mmCIF file of C-alpha atoms in Angstrom:
data_model
loop_
_atom_site.group_PDB
_atom_site.id
_atom_site.type_symbol
_atom_site.label_atom_id
_atom_site.label_comp_id
_atom_site.label_asym_id
_atom_site.label_seq_id
_atom_site.Cartn_x
_atom_site.Cartn_y
_atom_site.Cartn_z
ATOM 1 C CA UNK M 1 -24.963 3.496 13.773
ATOM 2 C CA UNK M 2 -24.744 0.803 11.144
ATOM 3 C CA UNK M 3 -22.251 -1.885 10.289
ATOM 4 C CA UNK M 4 -21.164 -0.441 6.944
ATOM 5 C CA UNK M 5 -20.331 2.947 8.478
ATOM 6 C CA UNK M 6 -18.414 1.247 11.251
ATOM 7 C CA UNK M 7 -16.467 -0.917 8.830
ATOM 8 C CA UNK M 8 -15.774 2.066 6.561
ATOM 9 C CA UNK M 9 -14.472 4.130 9.450
ATOM 10 C CA UNK M 10 -12.454 1.171 10.734
ATOM 11 C CA UNK M 11 -10.841 0.726 7.318
ATOM 12 C CA UNK M 12 -10.062 4.433 7.015
ATOM 13 C CA UNK M 13 -8.711 4.515 10.549
ATOM 14 C CA UNK M 14 -6.525 1.473 9.907
ATOM 15 C CA UNK M 15 -5.153 2.679 6.610
ATOM 16 C CA UNK M 16 -4.833 6.407 7.254
ATOM 17 C CA UNK M 17 -4.123 6.635 10.982
ATOM 18 C CA UNK M 18 -2.717 3.426 12.350
ATOM 19 C CA UNK M 19 -0.528 2.360 9.442
ATOM 20 C CA UNK M 20 1.283 5.740 9.085
ATOM 21 C CA UNK M 21 1.867 5.608 12.829
ATOM 22 C CA UNK M 22 3.206 2.097 12.554
ATOM 23 C CA UNK M 23 5.529 3.325 9.817
ATOM 24 C CA UNK M 24 7.543 5.105 12.480
ATOM 25 C CA UNK M 25 7.950 1.995 14.566
ATOM 26 C CA UNK M 26 8.830 -0.002 11.447
ATOM 27 C CA UNK M 27 11.655 2.428 10.734
ATOM 28 C CA UNK M 28 12.784 2.142 14.350
ATOM 29 C CA UNK M 29 12.772 -1.626 14.038
ATOM 30 C CA UNK M 30 14.717 -1.365 10.784
ATOM 31 C CA UNK M 31 17.357 0.839 12.390
ATOM 32 C CA UNK M 32 17.707 -1.420 15.408
ATOM 33 C CA UNK M 33 18.015 -4.487 13.222
ATOM 34 C CA UNK M 34 20.529 -2.799 10.958
ATOM 35 C CA UNK M 35 22.574 -1.850 14.009
ATOM 36 C CA UNK M 36 22.825 -5.518 14.871
ATOM 37 C CA UNK M 37 23.648 -6.513 11.289
ATOM 38 C CA UNK M 38 20.335 -8.315 11.066
ATOM 39 C CA UNK M 39 18.174 -8.197 7.922
ATOM 40 C CA UNK M 40 16.331 -4.903 8.103
ATOM 41 C CA UNK M 41 14.968 -4.482 4.586
ATOM 42 C CA UNK M 42 11.558 -5.956 5.387
ATOM 43 C CA UNK M 43 10.916 -3.458 8.174
ATOM 44 C CA UNK M 44 12.240 -0.566 6.117
ATOM 45 C CA UNK M 45 10.105 -1.305 3.070
ATOM 46 C CA UNK M 46 7.127 -1.993 5.327
ATOM 47 C CA UNK M 47 7.596 1.464 6.795
ATOM 48 C CA UNK M 48 7.543 2.958 3.333
ATOM 49 C CA UNK M 49 4.520 0.940 2.319
ATOM 50 C CA UNK M 50 2.689 1.835 5.530
ATOM 51 C CA UNK M 51 2.752 5.423 4.368
ATOM 52 C CA UNK M 52 1.244 4.426 1.029
ATOM 53 C CA UNK M 53 -1.614 2.136 2.005
ATOM 54 C CA UNK M 54 -4.145 4.347 0.255
ATOM 55 C CA UNK M 55 -1.879 4.574 -2.784
ATOM 56 C CA UNK M 56 -1.483 0.808 -3.011
ATOM 57 C CA UNK M 57 -5.232 0.323 -2.729
ATOM 58 C CA UNK M 58 -5.916 3.023 -5.309
ATOM 59 C CA UNK M 59 -3.380 1.363 -7.601
ATOM 60 C CA UNK M 60 -5.136 -1.994 -7.367
ATOM 61 C CA UNK M 61 -8.478 -0.238 -7.843
ATOM 62 C CA UNK M 62 -7.119 1.456 -10.956
ATOM 63 C CA UNK M 63 -5.986 -1.885 -12.355
ATOM 64 C CA UNK M 64 -9.396 -3.400 -11.648
ATOM 65 C CA UNK M 65 -11.488 -0.574 -13.073
ATOM 66 C CA UNK M 66 -10.278 -0.615 -16.654
ATOM 67 C CA UNK M 67 -13.308 -2.668 -17.675
ATOM 68 C CA UNK M 68 -16.877 -2.483 -16.446
ATOM 69 C CA UNK M 69 -17.795 -4.327 -13.274
ATOM 70 C CA UNK M 70 -19.913 -6.846 -15.198
ATOM 71 C CA UNK M 71 -17.254 -7.617 -17.799
ATOM 72 C CA UNK M 72 -15.851 -11.136 -17.279
ATOM 73 C CA UNK M 73 -12.559 -9.980 -18.782
ATOM 74 C CA UNK M 74 -12.060 -7.649 -15.840
ATOM 75 C CA UNK M 75 -10.021 -10.274 -14.003
ATOM 76 C CA UNK M 76 -7.714 -10.792 -16.956
ATOM 77 C CA UNK M 77 -7.394 -7.072 -17.639
ATOM 78 C CA UNK M 78 -6.559 -6.480 -13.976
ATOM 79 C CA UNK M 79 -3.755 -9.014 -14.147
ATOM 80 C CA UNK M 80 -2.651 -7.614 -17.485
ATOM 81 C CA UNK M 81 -2.463 -4.103 -16.056
ATOM 82 C CA UNK M 82 -0.449 -5.331 -13.115
ATOM 83 C CA UNK M 83 1.979 -7.170 -15.395
ATOM 84 C CA UNK M 84 2.281 -4.164 -17.712
ATOM 85 C CA UNK M 85 2.930 -1.839 -14.792
ATOM 86 C CA UNK M 86 5.525 -4.177 -13.314
ATOM 87 C CA UNK M 87 7.299 -4.664 -16.624
ATOM 88 C CA UNK M 88 7.042 -1.185 -18.135
ATOM 89 C CA UNK M 89 7.013 1.149 -15.130
ATOM 90 C CA UNK M 90 8.546 -0.547 -12.135
ATOM 91 C CA UNK M 91 11.374 -2.441 -13.815
ATOM 92 C CA UNK M 92 12.803 0.573 -15.734
ATOM 93 C CA UNK M 93 12.930 2.594 -12.514
ATOM 94 C CA UNK M 94 14.452 -0.373 -10.742
ATOM 95 C CA UNK M 95 16.982 -0.706 -13.571
ATOM 96 C CA UNK M 96 18.061 2.916 -13.140
ATOM 97 C CA UNK M 97 18.506 2.308 -9.435
ATOM 98 C CA UNK M 98 20.594 -0.762 -10.191
ATOM 99 C CA UNK M 99 22.828 1.280 -12.500
ATOM 100 C CA UNK M 100 23.314 3.847 -9.735
ATOM 101 C CA UNK M 101 24.100 1.075 -7.270
ATOM 102 C CA UNK M 102 26.542 -0.486 -9.717
ATOM 103 C CA UNK M 103 28.364 2.823 -10.143
ATOM 104 C CA UNK M 104 28.502 3.345 -6.400
ATOM 105 C CA UNK M 105 29.853 -0.134 -5.795
ATOM 106 C CA UNK M 106 32.330 0.231 -8.640
ATOM 107 C CA UNK M 107 33.531 3.396 -6.954
ATOM 108 C CA UNK M 108 33.982 1.547 -3.714
ATOM 109 C CA UNK M 109 31.121 3.089 -1.762
ATOM 110 C CA UNK M 110 30.686 1.326 1.517
ATOM 111 C CA UNK M 111 34.034 -0.364 1.735
ATOM 112 C CA UNK M 112 36.676 1.874 0.119
ATOM 113 C CA UNK M 113 34.768 5.119 0.617
ATOM 114 C CA UNK M 114 33.415 5.680 4.098
ATOM 115 C CA UNK M 115 33.135 8.654 6.437
ATOM 116 C CA UNK M 116 36.227 9.110 8.534
ATOM 117 C CA UNK M 117 38.784 7.951 6.017
ATOM 118 C CA UNK M 118 41.641 10.513 5.749
ATOM 119 C CA UNK M 119 41.360 10.972 2.001
ATOM 120 C CA UNK M 120 37.575 11.391 2.248
ATOM 121 C CA UNK M 121 38.128 14.091 4.791
ATOM 122 C CA UNK M 122 40.507 15.814 2.378
ATOM 123 C CA UNK M 123 37.907 15.556 -0.367
ATOM 124 C CA UNK M 124 35.359 17.216 1.859
ATOM 125 C CA UNK M 125 37.844 19.973 2.713
ATOM 126 C CA UNK M 126 38.493 20.468 -0.996
ATOM 127 C CA UNK M 127 34.771 20.727 -1.709
ATOM 128 C CA UNK M 128 34.400 23.252 1.066
ATOM 129 C CA UNK M 129 37.372 25.193 -0.300
ATOM 130 C CA UNK M 130 35.841 25.367 -3.744
ATOM 131 C CA UNK M 131 32.536 26.562 -2.323
ATOM 132 C CA UNK M 132 33.856 28.951 0.261
ATOM 133 C CA UNK M 133 31.994 31.865 -1.291
ATOM 134 C CA UNK M 134 28.767 29.938 -1.123
ATOM 135 C CA UNK M 135 29.433 29.018 2.479
ATOM 136 C CA UNK M 136 30.087 32.633 3.281
ATOM 137 C CA UNK M 137 26.911 33.739 1.570
ATOM 138 C CA UNK M 138 25.000 31.053 3.408
ATOM 139 C CA UNK M 139 26.406 32.265 6.724
ATOM 140 C CA UNK M 140 25.407 35.781 5.821
ATOM 141 C CA UNK M 141 21.929 34.600 4.976
ATOM 142 C CA UNK M 142 21.651 32.938 8.363
ATOM 143 C CA UNK M 143 22.824 36.102 10.085
ATOM 144 C CA UNK M 144 20.362 38.242 8.174
ATOM 145 C CA UNK M 145 17.554 35.887 9.013
ATOM 146 C CA UNK M 146 18.568 35.924 12.638
ATOM 147 C CA UNK M 147 18.584 39.703 13.004
ATOM 148 C CA UNK M 148 14.924 39.761 13.775
ATOM 149 C CA UNK M 149 15.437 37.480 16.705
ATOM 150 C CA UNK M 150 13.736 34.215 17.454
ATOM 151 C CA UNK M 151 10.023 34.462 16.822
ATOM 152 C CA UNK L 1 -18.961 -3.697 15.751
ATOM 153 C CA UNK L 2 -21.524 -6.044 14.300
ATOM 154 C CA UNK L 3 -23.376 -6.368 17.606
ATOM 155 C CA UNK L 4 -23.469 -2.615 18.097
ATOM 156 C CA UNK L 5 -25.081 -2.200 14.692
ATOM 157 C CA UNK L 6 -27.408 -5.170 14.908
ATOM 158 C CA UNK L 7 -30.597 -3.086 14.875
ATOM 159 C CA UNK L 8 -29.608 -1.196 11.743
ATOM 160 C CA UNK L 9 -28.458 -4.473 10.162
ATOM 161 C CA UNK L 10 -31.880 -5.919 10.892
ATOM 162 C CA UNK L 11 -33.529 -2.897 9.313
ATOM 163 C CA UNK L 12 -31.243 -3.245 6.292
ATOM 164 C CA UNK L 13 -32.064 -6.930 5.799
ATOM 165 C CA UNK L 14 -35.740 -6.174 6.375
ATOM 166 C CA UNK L 15 -35.618 -3.611 3.588
ATOM 167 C CA UNK L 16 -34.271 -6.251 1.196
ATOM 168 C CA UNK L 17 -37.558 -8.153 1.383
ATOM 169 C CA UNK L 18 -40.231 -5.485 1.160
ATOM 170 C CA UNK L 19 -42.962 -7.612 -0.379
ATOM 171 C CA UNK L 20 -42.869 -10.658 1.855
ATOM 172 C CA UNK L 21 -43.980 -13.252 -0.649
ATOM 173 C CA UNK L 22 -42.483 -16.548 -1.863
ATOM 174 C CA UNK L 23 -39.717 -14.751 -3.738
ATOM 175 C CA UNK L 24 -38.509 -12.891 -0.686
ATOM 176 C CA UNK L 25 -35.660 -15.319 0.008
ATOM 177 C CA UNK L 26 -34.348 -14.949 -3.515
ATOM 178 C CA UNK L 27 -34.630 -11.173 -3.341
ATOM 179 C CA UNK L 28 -32.940 -11.134 0.036
ATOM 180 C CA UNK L 29 -30.063 -13.354 -1.104
ATOM 181 C CA UNK L 30 -29.586 -11.306 -4.259
ATOM 182 C CA UNK L 31 -29.545 -8.077 -2.266
ATOM 183 C CA UNK L 32 -27.119 -9.638 0.194
ATOM 184 C CA UNK L 33 -24.808 -10.601 -2.658
ATOM 185 C CA UNK L 34 -24.941 -7.073 -4.058
ATOM 186 C CA UNK L 35 -24.294 -5.616 -0.634
ATOM 187 C CA UNK L 36 -21.302 -7.896 -0.081
ATOM 188 C CA UNK L 37 -19.835 -7.400 -3.538
ATOM 189 C CA UNK L 38 -20.277 -3.659 -3.791
ATOM 190 C CA UNK L 39 -19.926 -2.430 -0.212
ATOM 191 C CA UNK L 40 -18.164 -4.880 2.052
ATOM 192 C CA UNK L 41 -15.583 -6.428 -0.279
ATOM 193 C CA UNK L 42 -13.952 -3.112 -1.388
ATOM 194 C CA UNK L 43 -13.474 -2.294 2.277
ATOM 195 C CA UNK L 44 -12.095 -5.762 2.871
ATOM 196 C CA UNK L 45 -9.573 -5.042 0.107
ATOM 197 C CA UNK L 46 -8.231 -2.101 2.091
ATOM 198 C CA UNK L 47 -7.933 -4.179 5.217
ATOM 199 C CA UNK L 48 -6.182 -6.892 3.204
ATOM 200 C CA UNK L 49 -3.543 -4.377 2.135
ATOM 201 C CA UNK L 50 -2.985 -3.393 5.775
ATOM 202 C CA UNK L 51 -2.663 -7.046 6.741
ATOM 203 C CA UNK L 52 -0.282 -7.754 3.875
ATOM 204 C CA UNK L 53 2.013 -4.930 4.956
ATOM 205 C CA UNK L 54 2.076 -6.146 8.537
ATOM 206 C CA UNK L 55 2.818 -9.683 7.369
ATOM 207 C CA UNK L 56 5.603 -8.353 5.166
ATOM 208 C CA UNK L 57 7.047 -6.264 8.023
ATOM 209 C CA UNK L 58 7.602 -9.308 10.157
ATOM 210 C CA UNK L 59 8.909 -11.388 7.264
ATOM 211 C CA UNK L 60 6.036 -13.822 7.496
ATOM 212 C CA UNK L 61 4.721 -15.757 4.511
ATOM 213 C CA UNK L 62 1.278 -15.078 3.162
ATOM 214 C CA UNK L 63 1.464 -11.411 2.297
ATOM 215 C CA UNK L 64 1.180 -12.087 -1.419
ATOM 216 C CA UNK L 65 -1.939 -14.105 -0.697
ATOM 217 C CA UNK L 66 -3.448 -11.072 1.006
ATOM 218 C CA UNK L 67 -2.523 -8.834 -1.931
ATOM 219 C CA UNK L 68 -4.163 -11.327 -4.285
ATOM 220 C CA UNK L 69 -7.198 -11.339 -2.002
ATOM 221 C CA UNK L 70 -7.391 -7.547 -2.306
ATOM 222 C CA UNK L 71 -7.430 -7.894 -6.096
ATOM 223 C CA UNK L 72 -10.067 -10.599 -5.798
ATOM 224 C CA UNK L 73 -12.233 -8.489 -3.513
ATOM 225 C CA UNK L 74 -12.171 -5.687 -6.046
ATOM 226 C CA UNK L 75 -13.076 -7.985 -8.948
ATOM 227 C CA UNK L 76 -15.493 -10.327 -7.244
ATOM 228 C CA UNK L 77 -18.390 -9.539 -9.564
ATOM 229 C CA UNK L 78 -16.229 -10.159 -12.608
ATOM 230 C CA UNK L 79 -14.959 -13.400 -11.065
ATOM 231 C CA UNK L 80 -18.528 -14.601 -10.648
ATOM 232 C CA UNK L 81 -19.406 -13.619 -14.207
ATOM 233 C CA UNK L 82 -16.234 -15.238 -15.485
ATOM 234 C CA UNK L 83 -17.066 -18.530 -13.792
ATOM 235 C CA UNK L 84 -20.606 -18.322 -15.129
ATOM 236 C CA UNK L 85 -19.273 -17.682 -18.629
ATOM 237 C CA UNK L 86 -16.952 -20.675 -18.392
ATOM 238 C CA UNK L 87 -19.730 -23.054 -17.384
#
């Protein structure tokens, strides 16, 4: 029983057990807040990040291990890696997401297109009509899978 | 946690000064610095990330400070060398 082992286990327990568990409650909080039209993004993103504690830490470790531990430039290189990642990896992905969001908003998603609108229902019926063979095959697949009974 | 492990901590600190002469304090402090920088601070970085996420979840300020602290914990040796190089 020594302090380093205890601290190591405490860190692992916090990051790999408690935080993924808290992710569930963060999503619950996000849903409840969204239901009340309150800002919910913080809780939602916190839920996602709670599942990636180890990944975030490994990311920072990767940024800080480009140079040797006794290289004074390690601090600068760490910051440089973070800036490069933010500018060259994160922002392009974020840009793609923004394009998708722009297209969705241009199409009226959320205010002109919403579940329950008569024309949306007709669209769904049309899609089902076009894929009736697939639906039939899917039903057959379910029946075939169910012939063996519930195991 | 610290109190439960106080005997092993004593043994650890005792092992840092094996000779017991006039340089023992220097050796002990140097070993303590190495122990903090290489063992404790990387673990503190992980806990900082957990704290930053919890701060962020409740929309409280200070989470970026904790993220920066995690980076600092992981580069503490380089920070010390950098300051030494600047002097």
